[in-house]
Short mmCIF file of N, CA and C in Angstrom, two decimals:
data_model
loop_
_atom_site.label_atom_id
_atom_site.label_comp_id
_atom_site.label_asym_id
_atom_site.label_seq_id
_atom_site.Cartn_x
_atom_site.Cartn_y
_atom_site.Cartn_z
N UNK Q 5 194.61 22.22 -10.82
CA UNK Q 5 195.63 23.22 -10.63
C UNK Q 5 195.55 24.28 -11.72
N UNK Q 6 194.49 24.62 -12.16
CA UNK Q 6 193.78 25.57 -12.88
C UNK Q 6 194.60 27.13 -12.88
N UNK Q 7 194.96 27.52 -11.41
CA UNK Q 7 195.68 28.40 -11.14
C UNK Q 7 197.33 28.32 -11.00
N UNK Q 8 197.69 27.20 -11.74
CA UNK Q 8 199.10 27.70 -11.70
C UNK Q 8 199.37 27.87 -13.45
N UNK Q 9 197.95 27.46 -14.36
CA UNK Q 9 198.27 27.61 -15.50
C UNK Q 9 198.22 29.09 -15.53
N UNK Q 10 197.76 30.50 -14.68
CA UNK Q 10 197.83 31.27 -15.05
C UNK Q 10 198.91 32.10 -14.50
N UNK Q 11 199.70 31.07 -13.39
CA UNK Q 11 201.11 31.70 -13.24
C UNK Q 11 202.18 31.11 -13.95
N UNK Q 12 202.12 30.35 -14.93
CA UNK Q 12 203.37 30.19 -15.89
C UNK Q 12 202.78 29.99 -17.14
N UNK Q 13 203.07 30.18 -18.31
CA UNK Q 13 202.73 30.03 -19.41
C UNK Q 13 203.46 28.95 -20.12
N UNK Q 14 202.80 27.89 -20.95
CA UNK Q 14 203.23 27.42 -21.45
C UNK Q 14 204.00 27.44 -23.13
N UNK Q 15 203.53 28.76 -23.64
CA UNK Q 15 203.94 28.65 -24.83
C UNK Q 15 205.55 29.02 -24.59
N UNK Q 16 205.64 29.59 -23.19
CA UNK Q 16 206.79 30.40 -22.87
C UNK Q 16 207.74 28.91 -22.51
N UNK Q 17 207.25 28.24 -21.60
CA UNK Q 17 208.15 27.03 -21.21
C UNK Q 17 208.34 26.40 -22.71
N UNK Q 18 207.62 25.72 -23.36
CA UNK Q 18 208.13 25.22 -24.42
C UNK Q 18 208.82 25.50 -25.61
N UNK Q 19 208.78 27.18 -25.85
CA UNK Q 19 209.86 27.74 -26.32
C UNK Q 19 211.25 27.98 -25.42
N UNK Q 20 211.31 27.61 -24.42
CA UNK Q 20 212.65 27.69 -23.21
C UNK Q 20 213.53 26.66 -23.86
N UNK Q 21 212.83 25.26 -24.42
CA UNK Q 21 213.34 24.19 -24.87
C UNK Q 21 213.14 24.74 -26.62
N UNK Q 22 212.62 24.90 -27.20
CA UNK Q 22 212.71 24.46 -28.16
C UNK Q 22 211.78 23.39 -28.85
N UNK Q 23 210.05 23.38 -28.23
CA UNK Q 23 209.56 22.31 -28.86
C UNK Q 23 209.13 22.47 -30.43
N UNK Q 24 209.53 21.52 -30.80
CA UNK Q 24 209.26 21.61 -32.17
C UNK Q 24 208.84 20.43 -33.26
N UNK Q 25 207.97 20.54 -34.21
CA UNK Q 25 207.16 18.74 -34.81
C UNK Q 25 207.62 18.01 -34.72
N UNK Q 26 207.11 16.94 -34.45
CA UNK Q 26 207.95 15.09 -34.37
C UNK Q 26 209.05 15.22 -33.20
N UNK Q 27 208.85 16.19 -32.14
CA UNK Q 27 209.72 15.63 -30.99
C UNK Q 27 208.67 14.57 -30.28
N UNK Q 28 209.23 13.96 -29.25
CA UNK Q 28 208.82 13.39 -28.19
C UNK Q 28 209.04 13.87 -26.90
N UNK Q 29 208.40 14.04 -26.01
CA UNK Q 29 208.02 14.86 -24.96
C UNK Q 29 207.40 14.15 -23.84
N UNK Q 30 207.65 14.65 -22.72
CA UNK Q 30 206.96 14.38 -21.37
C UNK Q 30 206.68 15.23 -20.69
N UNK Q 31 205.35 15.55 -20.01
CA UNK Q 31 205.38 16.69 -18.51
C UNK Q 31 205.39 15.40 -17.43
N UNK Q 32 206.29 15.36 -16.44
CA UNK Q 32 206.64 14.41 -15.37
C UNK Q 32 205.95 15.26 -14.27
N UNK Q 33 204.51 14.42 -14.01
CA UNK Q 33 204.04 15.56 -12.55
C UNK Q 33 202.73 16.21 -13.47
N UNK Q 34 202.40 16.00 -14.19
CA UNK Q 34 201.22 16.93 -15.28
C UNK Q 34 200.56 17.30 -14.52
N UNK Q 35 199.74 17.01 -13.66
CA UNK Q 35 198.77 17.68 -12.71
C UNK Q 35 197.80 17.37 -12.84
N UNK Q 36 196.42 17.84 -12.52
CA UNK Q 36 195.25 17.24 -13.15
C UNK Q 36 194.65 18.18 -14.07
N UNK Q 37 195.27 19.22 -14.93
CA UNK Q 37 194.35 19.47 -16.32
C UNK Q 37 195.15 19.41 -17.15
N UNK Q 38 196.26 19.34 -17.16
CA UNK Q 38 197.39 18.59 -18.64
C UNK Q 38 197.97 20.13 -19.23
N UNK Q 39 197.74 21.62 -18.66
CA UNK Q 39 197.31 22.62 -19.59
C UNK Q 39 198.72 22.99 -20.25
N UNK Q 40 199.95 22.30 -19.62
CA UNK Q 40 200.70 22.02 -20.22
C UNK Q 40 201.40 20.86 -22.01
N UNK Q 41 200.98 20.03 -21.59
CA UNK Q 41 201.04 18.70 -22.36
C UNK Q 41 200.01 18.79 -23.41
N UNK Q 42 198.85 19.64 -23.30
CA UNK Q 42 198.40 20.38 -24.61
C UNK Q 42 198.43 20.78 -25.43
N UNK Q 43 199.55 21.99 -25.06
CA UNK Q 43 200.03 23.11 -25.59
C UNK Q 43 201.32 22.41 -26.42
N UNK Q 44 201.94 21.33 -25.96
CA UNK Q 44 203.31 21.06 -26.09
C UNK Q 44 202.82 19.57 -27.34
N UNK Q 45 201.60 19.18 -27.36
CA UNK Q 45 201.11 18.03 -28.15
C UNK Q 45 200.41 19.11 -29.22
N UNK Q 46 200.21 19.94 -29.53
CA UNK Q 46 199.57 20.73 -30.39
C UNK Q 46 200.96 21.08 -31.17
N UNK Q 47 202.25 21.72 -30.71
CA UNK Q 47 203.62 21.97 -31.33
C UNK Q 47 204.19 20.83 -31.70
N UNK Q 48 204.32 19.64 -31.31
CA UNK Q 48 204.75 18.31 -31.83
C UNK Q 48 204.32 17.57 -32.72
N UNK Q 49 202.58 17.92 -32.95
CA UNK Q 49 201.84 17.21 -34.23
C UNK Q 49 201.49 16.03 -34.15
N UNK Q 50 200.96 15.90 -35.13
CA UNK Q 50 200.73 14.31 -35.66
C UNK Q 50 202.19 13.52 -35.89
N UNK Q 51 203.66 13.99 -36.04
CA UNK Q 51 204.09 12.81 -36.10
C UNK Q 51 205.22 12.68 -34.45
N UNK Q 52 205.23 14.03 -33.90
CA UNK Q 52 205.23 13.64 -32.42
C UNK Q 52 204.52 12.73 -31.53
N UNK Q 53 205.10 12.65 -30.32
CA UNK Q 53 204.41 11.77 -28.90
C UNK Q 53 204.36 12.55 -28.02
N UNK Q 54 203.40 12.58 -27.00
CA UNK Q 54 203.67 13.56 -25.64
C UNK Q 54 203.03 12.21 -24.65
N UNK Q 55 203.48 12.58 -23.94
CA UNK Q 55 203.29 11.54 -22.44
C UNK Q 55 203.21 12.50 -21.56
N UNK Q 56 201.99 12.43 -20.80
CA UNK Q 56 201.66 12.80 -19.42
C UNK Q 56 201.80 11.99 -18.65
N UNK Q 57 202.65 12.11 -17.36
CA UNK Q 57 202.64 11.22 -16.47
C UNK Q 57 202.25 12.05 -14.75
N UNK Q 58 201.63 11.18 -14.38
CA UNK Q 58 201.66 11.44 -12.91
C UNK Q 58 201.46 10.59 -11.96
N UNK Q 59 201.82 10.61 -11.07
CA UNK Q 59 201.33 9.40 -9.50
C UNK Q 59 200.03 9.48 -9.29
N UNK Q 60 198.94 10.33 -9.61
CA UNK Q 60 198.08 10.90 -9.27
C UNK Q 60 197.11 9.71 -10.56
N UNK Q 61 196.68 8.51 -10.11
CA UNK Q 61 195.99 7.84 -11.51
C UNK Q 61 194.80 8.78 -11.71
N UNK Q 62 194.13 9.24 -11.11
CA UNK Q 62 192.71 9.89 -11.25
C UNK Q 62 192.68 11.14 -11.84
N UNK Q 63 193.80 11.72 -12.36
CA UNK Q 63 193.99 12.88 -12.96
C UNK Q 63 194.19 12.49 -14.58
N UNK Q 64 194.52 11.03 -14.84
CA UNK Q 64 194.96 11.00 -16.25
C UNK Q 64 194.04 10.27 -17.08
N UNK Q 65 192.95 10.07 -16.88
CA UNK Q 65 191.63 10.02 -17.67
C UNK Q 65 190.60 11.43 -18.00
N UNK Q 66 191.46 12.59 -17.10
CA UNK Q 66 190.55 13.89 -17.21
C UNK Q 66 191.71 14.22 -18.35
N UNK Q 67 193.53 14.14 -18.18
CA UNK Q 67 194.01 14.67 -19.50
C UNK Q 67 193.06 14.14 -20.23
N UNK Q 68 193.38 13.16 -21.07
CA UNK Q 68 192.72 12.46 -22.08
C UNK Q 68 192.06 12.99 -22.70
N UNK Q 69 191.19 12.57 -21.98
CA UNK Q 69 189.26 13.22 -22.20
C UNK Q 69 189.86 14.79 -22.99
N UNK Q 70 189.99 15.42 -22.26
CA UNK Q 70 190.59 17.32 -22.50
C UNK Q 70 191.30 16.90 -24.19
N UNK Q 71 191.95 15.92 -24.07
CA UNK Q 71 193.08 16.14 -25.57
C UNK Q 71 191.72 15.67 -26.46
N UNK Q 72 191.20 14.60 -26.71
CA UNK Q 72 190.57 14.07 -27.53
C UNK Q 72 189.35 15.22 -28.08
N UNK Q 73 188.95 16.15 -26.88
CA UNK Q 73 187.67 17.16 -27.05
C UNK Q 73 188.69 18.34 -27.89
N UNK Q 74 189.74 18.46 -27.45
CA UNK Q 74 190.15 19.72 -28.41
C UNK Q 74 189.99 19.88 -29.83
N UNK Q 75 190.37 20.50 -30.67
CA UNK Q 75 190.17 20.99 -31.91
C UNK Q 75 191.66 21.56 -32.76
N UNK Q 76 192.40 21.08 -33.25
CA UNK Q 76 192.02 19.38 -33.54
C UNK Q 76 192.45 18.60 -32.17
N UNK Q 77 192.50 17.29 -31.98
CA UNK Q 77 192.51 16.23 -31.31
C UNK Q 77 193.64 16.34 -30.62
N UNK Q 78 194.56 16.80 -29.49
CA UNK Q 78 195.79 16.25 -29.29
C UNK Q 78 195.73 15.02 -28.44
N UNK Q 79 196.37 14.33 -29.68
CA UNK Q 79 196.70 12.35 -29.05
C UNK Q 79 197.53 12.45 -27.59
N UNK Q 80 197.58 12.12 -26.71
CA UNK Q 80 198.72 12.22 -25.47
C UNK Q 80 198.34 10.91 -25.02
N UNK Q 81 199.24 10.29 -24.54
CA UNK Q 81 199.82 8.82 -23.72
C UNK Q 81 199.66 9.10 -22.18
N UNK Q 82 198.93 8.68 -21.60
CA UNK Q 82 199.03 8.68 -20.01
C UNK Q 82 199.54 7.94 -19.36
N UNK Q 83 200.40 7.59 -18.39
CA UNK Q 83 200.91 6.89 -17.92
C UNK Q 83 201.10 7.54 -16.20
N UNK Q 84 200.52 6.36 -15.53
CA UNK Q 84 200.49 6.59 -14.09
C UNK Q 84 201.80 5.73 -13.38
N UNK Q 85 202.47 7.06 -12.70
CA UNK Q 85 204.09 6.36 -12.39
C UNK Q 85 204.39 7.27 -11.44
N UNK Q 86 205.17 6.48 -10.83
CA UNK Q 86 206.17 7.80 -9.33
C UNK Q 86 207.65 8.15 -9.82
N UNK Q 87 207.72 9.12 -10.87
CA UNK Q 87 209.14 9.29 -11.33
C UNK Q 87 210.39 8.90 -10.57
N UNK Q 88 210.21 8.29 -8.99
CA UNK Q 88 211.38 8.71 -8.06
C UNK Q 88 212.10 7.21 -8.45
N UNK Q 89 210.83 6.09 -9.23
CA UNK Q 89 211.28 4.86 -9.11
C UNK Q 89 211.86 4.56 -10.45
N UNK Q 90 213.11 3.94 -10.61
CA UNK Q 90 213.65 4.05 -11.62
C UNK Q 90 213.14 3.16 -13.23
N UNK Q 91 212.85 3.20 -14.02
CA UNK Q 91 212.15 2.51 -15.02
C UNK Q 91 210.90 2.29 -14.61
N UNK Q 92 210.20 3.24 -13.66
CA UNK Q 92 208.84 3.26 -13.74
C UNK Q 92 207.85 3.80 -14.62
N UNK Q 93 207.56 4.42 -15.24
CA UNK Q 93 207.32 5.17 -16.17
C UNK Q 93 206.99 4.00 -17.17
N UNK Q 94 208.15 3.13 -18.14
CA UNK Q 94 207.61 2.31 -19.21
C UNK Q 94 208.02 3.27 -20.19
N UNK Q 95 208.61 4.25 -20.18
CA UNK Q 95 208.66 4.84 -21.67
C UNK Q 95 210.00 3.99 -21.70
N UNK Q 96 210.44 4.08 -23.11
CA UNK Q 96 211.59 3.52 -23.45
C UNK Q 96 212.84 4.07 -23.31
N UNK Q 97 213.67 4.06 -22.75
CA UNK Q 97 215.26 4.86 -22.12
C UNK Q 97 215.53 5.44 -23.80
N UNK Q 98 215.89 6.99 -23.20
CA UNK Q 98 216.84 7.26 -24.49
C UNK Q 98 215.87 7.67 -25.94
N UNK Q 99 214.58 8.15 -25.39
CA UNK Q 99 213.75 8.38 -26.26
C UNK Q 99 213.12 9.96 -26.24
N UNK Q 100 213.26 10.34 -25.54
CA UNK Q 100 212.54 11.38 -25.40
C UNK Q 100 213.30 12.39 -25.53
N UNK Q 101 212.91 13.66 -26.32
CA UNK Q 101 213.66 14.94 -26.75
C UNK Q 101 213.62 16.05 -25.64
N UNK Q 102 212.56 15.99 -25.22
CA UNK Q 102 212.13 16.86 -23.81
C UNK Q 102 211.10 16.43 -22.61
N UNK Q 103 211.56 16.62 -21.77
CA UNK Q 103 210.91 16.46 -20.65
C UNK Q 103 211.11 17.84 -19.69
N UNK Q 104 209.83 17.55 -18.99
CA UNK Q 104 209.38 19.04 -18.45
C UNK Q 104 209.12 18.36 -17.19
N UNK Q 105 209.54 18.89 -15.75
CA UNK Q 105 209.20 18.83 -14.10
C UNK Q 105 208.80 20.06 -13.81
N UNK Q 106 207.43 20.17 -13.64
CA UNK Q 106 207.16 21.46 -13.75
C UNK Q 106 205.93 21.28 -12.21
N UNK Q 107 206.74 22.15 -11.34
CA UNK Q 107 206.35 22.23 -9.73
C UNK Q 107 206.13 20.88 -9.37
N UNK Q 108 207.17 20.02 -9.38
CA UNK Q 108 207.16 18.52 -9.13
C UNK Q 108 208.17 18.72 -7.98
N UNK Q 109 209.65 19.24 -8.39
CA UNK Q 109 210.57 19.07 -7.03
C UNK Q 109 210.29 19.48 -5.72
N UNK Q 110 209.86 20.45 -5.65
CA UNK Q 110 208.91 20.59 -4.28
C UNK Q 110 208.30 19.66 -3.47
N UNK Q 111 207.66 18.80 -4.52
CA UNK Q 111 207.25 17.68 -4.02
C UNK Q 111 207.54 16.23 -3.81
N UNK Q 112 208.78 16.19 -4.18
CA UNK Q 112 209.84 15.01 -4.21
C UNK Q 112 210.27 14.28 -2.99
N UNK Q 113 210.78 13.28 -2.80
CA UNK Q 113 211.35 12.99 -1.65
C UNK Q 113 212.90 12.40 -1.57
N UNK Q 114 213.02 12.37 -2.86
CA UNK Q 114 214.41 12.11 -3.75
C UNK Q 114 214.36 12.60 -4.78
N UNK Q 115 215.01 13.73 -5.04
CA UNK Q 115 215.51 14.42 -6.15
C UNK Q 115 216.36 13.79 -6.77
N UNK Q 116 217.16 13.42 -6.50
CA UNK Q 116 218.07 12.47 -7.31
C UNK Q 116 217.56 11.25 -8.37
N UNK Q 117 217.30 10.59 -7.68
CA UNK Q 117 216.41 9.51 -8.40
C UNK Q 117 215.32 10.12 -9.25
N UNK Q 118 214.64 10.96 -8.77
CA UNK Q 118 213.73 11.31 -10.23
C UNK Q 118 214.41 11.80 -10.91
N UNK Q 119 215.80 12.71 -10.97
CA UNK Q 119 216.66 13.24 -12.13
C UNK Q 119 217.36 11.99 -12.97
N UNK Q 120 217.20 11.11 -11.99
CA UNK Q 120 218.00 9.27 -12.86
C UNK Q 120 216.91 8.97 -13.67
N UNK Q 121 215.82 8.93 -13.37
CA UNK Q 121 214.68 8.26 -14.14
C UNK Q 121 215.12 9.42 -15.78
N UNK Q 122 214.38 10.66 -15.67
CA UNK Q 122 214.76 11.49 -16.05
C UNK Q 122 215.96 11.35 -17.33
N UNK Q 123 217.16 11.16 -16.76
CA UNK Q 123 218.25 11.08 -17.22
C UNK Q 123 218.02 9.70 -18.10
N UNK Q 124 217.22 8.67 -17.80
CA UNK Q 124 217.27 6.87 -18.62
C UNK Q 124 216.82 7.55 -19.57
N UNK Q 125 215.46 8.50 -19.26
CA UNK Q 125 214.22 8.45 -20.66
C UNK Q 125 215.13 9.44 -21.84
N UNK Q 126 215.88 10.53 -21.37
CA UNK Q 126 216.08 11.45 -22.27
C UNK Q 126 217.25 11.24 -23.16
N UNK Q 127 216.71 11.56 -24.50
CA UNK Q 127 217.70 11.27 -25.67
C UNK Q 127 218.72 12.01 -25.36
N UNK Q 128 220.05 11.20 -26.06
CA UNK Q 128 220.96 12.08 -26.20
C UNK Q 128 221.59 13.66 -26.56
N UNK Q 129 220.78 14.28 -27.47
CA UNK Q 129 220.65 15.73 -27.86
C UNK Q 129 219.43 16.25 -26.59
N UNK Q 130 218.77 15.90 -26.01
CA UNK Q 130 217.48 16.16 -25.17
C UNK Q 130 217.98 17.32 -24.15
N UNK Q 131 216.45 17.50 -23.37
CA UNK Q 131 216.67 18.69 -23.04
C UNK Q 131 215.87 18.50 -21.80
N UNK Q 132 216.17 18.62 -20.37
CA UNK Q 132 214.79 18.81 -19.52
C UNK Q 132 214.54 20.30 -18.94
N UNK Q 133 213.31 20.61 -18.78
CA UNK Q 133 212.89 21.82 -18.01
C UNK Q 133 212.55 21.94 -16.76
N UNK Q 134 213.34 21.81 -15.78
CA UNK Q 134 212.79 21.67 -14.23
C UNK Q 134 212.42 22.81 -13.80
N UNK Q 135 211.45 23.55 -13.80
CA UNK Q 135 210.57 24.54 -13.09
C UNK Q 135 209.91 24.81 -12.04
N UNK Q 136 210.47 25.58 -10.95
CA UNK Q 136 209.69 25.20 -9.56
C UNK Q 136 209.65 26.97 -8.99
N UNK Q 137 208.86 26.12 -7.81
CA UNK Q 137 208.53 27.54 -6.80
C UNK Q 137 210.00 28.08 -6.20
N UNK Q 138 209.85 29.97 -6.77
CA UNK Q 138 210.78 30.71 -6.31
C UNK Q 138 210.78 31.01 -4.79
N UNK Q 139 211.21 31.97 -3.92
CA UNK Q 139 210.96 32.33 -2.59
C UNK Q 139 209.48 33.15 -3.54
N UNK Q 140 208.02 32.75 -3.01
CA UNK Q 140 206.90 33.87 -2.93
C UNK Q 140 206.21 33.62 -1.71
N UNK Q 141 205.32 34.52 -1.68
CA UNK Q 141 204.05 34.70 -1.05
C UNK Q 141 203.06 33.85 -1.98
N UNK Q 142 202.86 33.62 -2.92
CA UNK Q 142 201.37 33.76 -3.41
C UNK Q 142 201.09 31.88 -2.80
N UNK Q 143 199.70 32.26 -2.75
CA UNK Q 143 198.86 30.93 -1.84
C UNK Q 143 199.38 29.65 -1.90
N UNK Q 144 199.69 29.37 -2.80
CA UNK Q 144 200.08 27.73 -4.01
C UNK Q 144 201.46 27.87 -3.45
N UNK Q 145 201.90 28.93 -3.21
CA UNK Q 145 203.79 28.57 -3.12
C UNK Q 145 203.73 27.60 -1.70
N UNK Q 146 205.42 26.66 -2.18
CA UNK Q 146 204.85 25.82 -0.84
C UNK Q 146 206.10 26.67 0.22
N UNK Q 147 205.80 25.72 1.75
CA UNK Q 147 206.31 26.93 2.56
C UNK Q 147 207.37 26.77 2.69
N UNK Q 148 208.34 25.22 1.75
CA UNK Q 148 210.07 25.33 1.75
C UNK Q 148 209.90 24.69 0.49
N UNK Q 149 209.85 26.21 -0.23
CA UNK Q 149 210.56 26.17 -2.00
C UNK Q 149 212.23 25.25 -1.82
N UNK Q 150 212.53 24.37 -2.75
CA UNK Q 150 213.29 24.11 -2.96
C UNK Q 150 214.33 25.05 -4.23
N UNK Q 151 215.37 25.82 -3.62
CA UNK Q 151 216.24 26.53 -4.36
C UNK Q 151 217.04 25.64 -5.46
N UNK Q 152 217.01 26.66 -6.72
CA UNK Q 152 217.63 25.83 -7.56
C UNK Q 152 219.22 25.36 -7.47
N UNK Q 153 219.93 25.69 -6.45
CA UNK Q 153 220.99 25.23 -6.24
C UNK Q 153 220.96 23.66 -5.87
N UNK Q 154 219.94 23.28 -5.13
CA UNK Q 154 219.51 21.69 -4.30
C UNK Q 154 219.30 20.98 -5.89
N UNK Q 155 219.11 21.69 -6.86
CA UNK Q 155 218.15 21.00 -8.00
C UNK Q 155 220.17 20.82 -8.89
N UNK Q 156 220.60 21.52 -8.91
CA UNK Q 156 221.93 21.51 -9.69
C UNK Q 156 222.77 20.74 -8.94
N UNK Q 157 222.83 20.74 -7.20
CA UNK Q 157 223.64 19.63 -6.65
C UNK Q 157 223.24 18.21 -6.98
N UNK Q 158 221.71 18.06 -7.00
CA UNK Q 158 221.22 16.40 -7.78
C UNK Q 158 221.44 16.13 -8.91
N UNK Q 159 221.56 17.13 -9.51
CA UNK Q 159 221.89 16.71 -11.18
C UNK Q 159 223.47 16.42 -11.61
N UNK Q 160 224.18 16.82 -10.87
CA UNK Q 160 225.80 16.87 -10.62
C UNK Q 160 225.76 15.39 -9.49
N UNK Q 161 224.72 14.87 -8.87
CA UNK Q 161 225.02 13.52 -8.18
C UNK Q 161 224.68 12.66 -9.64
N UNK Q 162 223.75 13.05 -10.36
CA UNK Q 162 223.32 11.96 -12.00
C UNK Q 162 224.32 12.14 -13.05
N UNK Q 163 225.42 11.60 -12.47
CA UNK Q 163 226.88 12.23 -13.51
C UNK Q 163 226.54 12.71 -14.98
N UNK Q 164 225.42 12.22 -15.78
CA UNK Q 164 225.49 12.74 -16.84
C UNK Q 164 224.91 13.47 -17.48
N UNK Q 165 224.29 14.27 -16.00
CA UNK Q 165 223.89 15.21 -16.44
C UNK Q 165 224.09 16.73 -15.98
N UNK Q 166 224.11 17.58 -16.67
CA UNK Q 166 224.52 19.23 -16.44
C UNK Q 166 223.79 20.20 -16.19
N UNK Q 167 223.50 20.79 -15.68
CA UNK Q 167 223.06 22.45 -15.61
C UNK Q 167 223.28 23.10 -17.13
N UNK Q 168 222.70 23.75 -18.12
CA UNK Q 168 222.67 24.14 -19.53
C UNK Q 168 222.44 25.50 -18.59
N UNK Q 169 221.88 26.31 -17.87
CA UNK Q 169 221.23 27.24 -17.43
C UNK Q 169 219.82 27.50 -16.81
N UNK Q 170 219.83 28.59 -16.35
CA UNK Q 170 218.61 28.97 -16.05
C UNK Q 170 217.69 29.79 -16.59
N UNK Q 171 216.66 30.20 -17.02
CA UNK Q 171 215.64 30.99 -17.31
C UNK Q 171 214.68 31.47 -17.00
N UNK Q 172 214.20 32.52 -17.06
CA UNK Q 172 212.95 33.17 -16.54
C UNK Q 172 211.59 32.08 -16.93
N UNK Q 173 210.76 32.19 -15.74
CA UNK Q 173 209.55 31.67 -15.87
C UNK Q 173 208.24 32.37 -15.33
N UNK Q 174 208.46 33.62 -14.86
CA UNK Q 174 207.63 34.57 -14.22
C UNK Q 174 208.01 35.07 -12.96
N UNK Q 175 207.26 35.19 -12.53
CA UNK Q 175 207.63 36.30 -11.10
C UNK Q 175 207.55 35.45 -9.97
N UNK Q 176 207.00 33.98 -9.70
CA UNK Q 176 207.37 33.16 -9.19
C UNK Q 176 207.90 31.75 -9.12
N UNK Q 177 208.36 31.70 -9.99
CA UNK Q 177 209.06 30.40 -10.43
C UNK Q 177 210.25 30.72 -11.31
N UNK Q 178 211.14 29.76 -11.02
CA UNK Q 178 212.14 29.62 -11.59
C UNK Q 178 212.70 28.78 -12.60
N UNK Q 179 213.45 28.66 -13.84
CA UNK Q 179 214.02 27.77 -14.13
C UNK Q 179 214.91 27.08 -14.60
N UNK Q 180 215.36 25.49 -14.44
CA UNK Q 180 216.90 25.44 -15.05
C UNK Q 180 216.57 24.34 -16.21
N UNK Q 181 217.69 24.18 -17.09
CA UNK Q 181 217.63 23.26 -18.23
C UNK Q 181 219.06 22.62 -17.89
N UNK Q 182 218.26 21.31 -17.92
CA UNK Q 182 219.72 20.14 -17.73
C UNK Q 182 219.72 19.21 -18.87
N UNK Q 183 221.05 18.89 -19.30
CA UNK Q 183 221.13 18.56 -20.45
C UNK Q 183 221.90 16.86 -20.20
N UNK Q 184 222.26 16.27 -21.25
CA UNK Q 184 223.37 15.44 -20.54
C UNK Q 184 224.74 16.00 -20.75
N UNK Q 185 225.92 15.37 -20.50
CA UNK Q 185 227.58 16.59 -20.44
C UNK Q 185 228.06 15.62 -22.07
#
């Protein structure tokens, strides 16, 4: 997915949150070149964690590979999981500073439940970035974008968690930050 790294930027998403050294982090949905979870393991450092996860097992031996060849090294955790299932994942509830769904809801079949999973892993001060396809044309958009209103009614079904806002993410995508209340 080579081409959606050049429709959103990541230095831009991870300043949306706030990444910054020694957080802990997730992209939920990474894709198969990580070009996210890179960028976001390079700002976290050596005494940060980043976890890539995806359903996709055959995509998370190519992250890897990609972190270890960079310059310097970014360490990242792979973990092959279907966010929709609750404590699938294996990270530890209540650990993670940020997590990023980035063109994942589109592809969901329960939004809710992946905002629960979501909601176990993320620390209390934490922050998630759910980022998805706006109404476009361009090729990759799928042909029923999920509006971010569907994304704020699931997060309002995960009682404890809120809508913080929305933010620009380019000219086709959108995004919101949910926090817990």
């Amino acid at each position: 997915m080579m081409q959606t790294a050049s429709l959103l930027s990541p230095e831009l998403l991870c300043a949306h949150v706030g990444i910054a050294p020694g957080m802990r982090v997730a992209d939920i949905g990474c894709g198969s070149h990580g070009w996210l979870v890179h960028h976001a393991a390079h700002l976290v450092g050596e005494e940060g964690q980043v976890y890539a996860v995806d359903v996709r097992p055959e995509v998370l031996p190519i992250i890897a590979r990609a972190g270890v060849m960079r310059e310097p090294p970014t360490p990242i955790e792979t973990i092959w999981s279907d966010i929709e299932h609750y404590g699938g994942t294996g990270i530890p509830a209540f650990s993670l500073d940020r997590i990023f769904l980035v063109n994942v809801v589109s592809e969901l079949s329960d939004i809710p439940s992946a905002l629960r999973e979501c909601d176990r892993l993320l620390a209390p001060e934490g922050k998630i970035l759910v980022v998805d396809w706006g109404h476009s044309t361009h090729p990759l958009a799928p042909a029923l974008p999920v509006p971010p209103e569907i994304i704020a009614r699931a997060a309002q079904e995960v009682s404890s968690l809120a809508v913080g806002g929305m933010v620009s993410c380019g000219n086709h995508h959108y995004g919101i930050i949910l926090s817990h209340t």
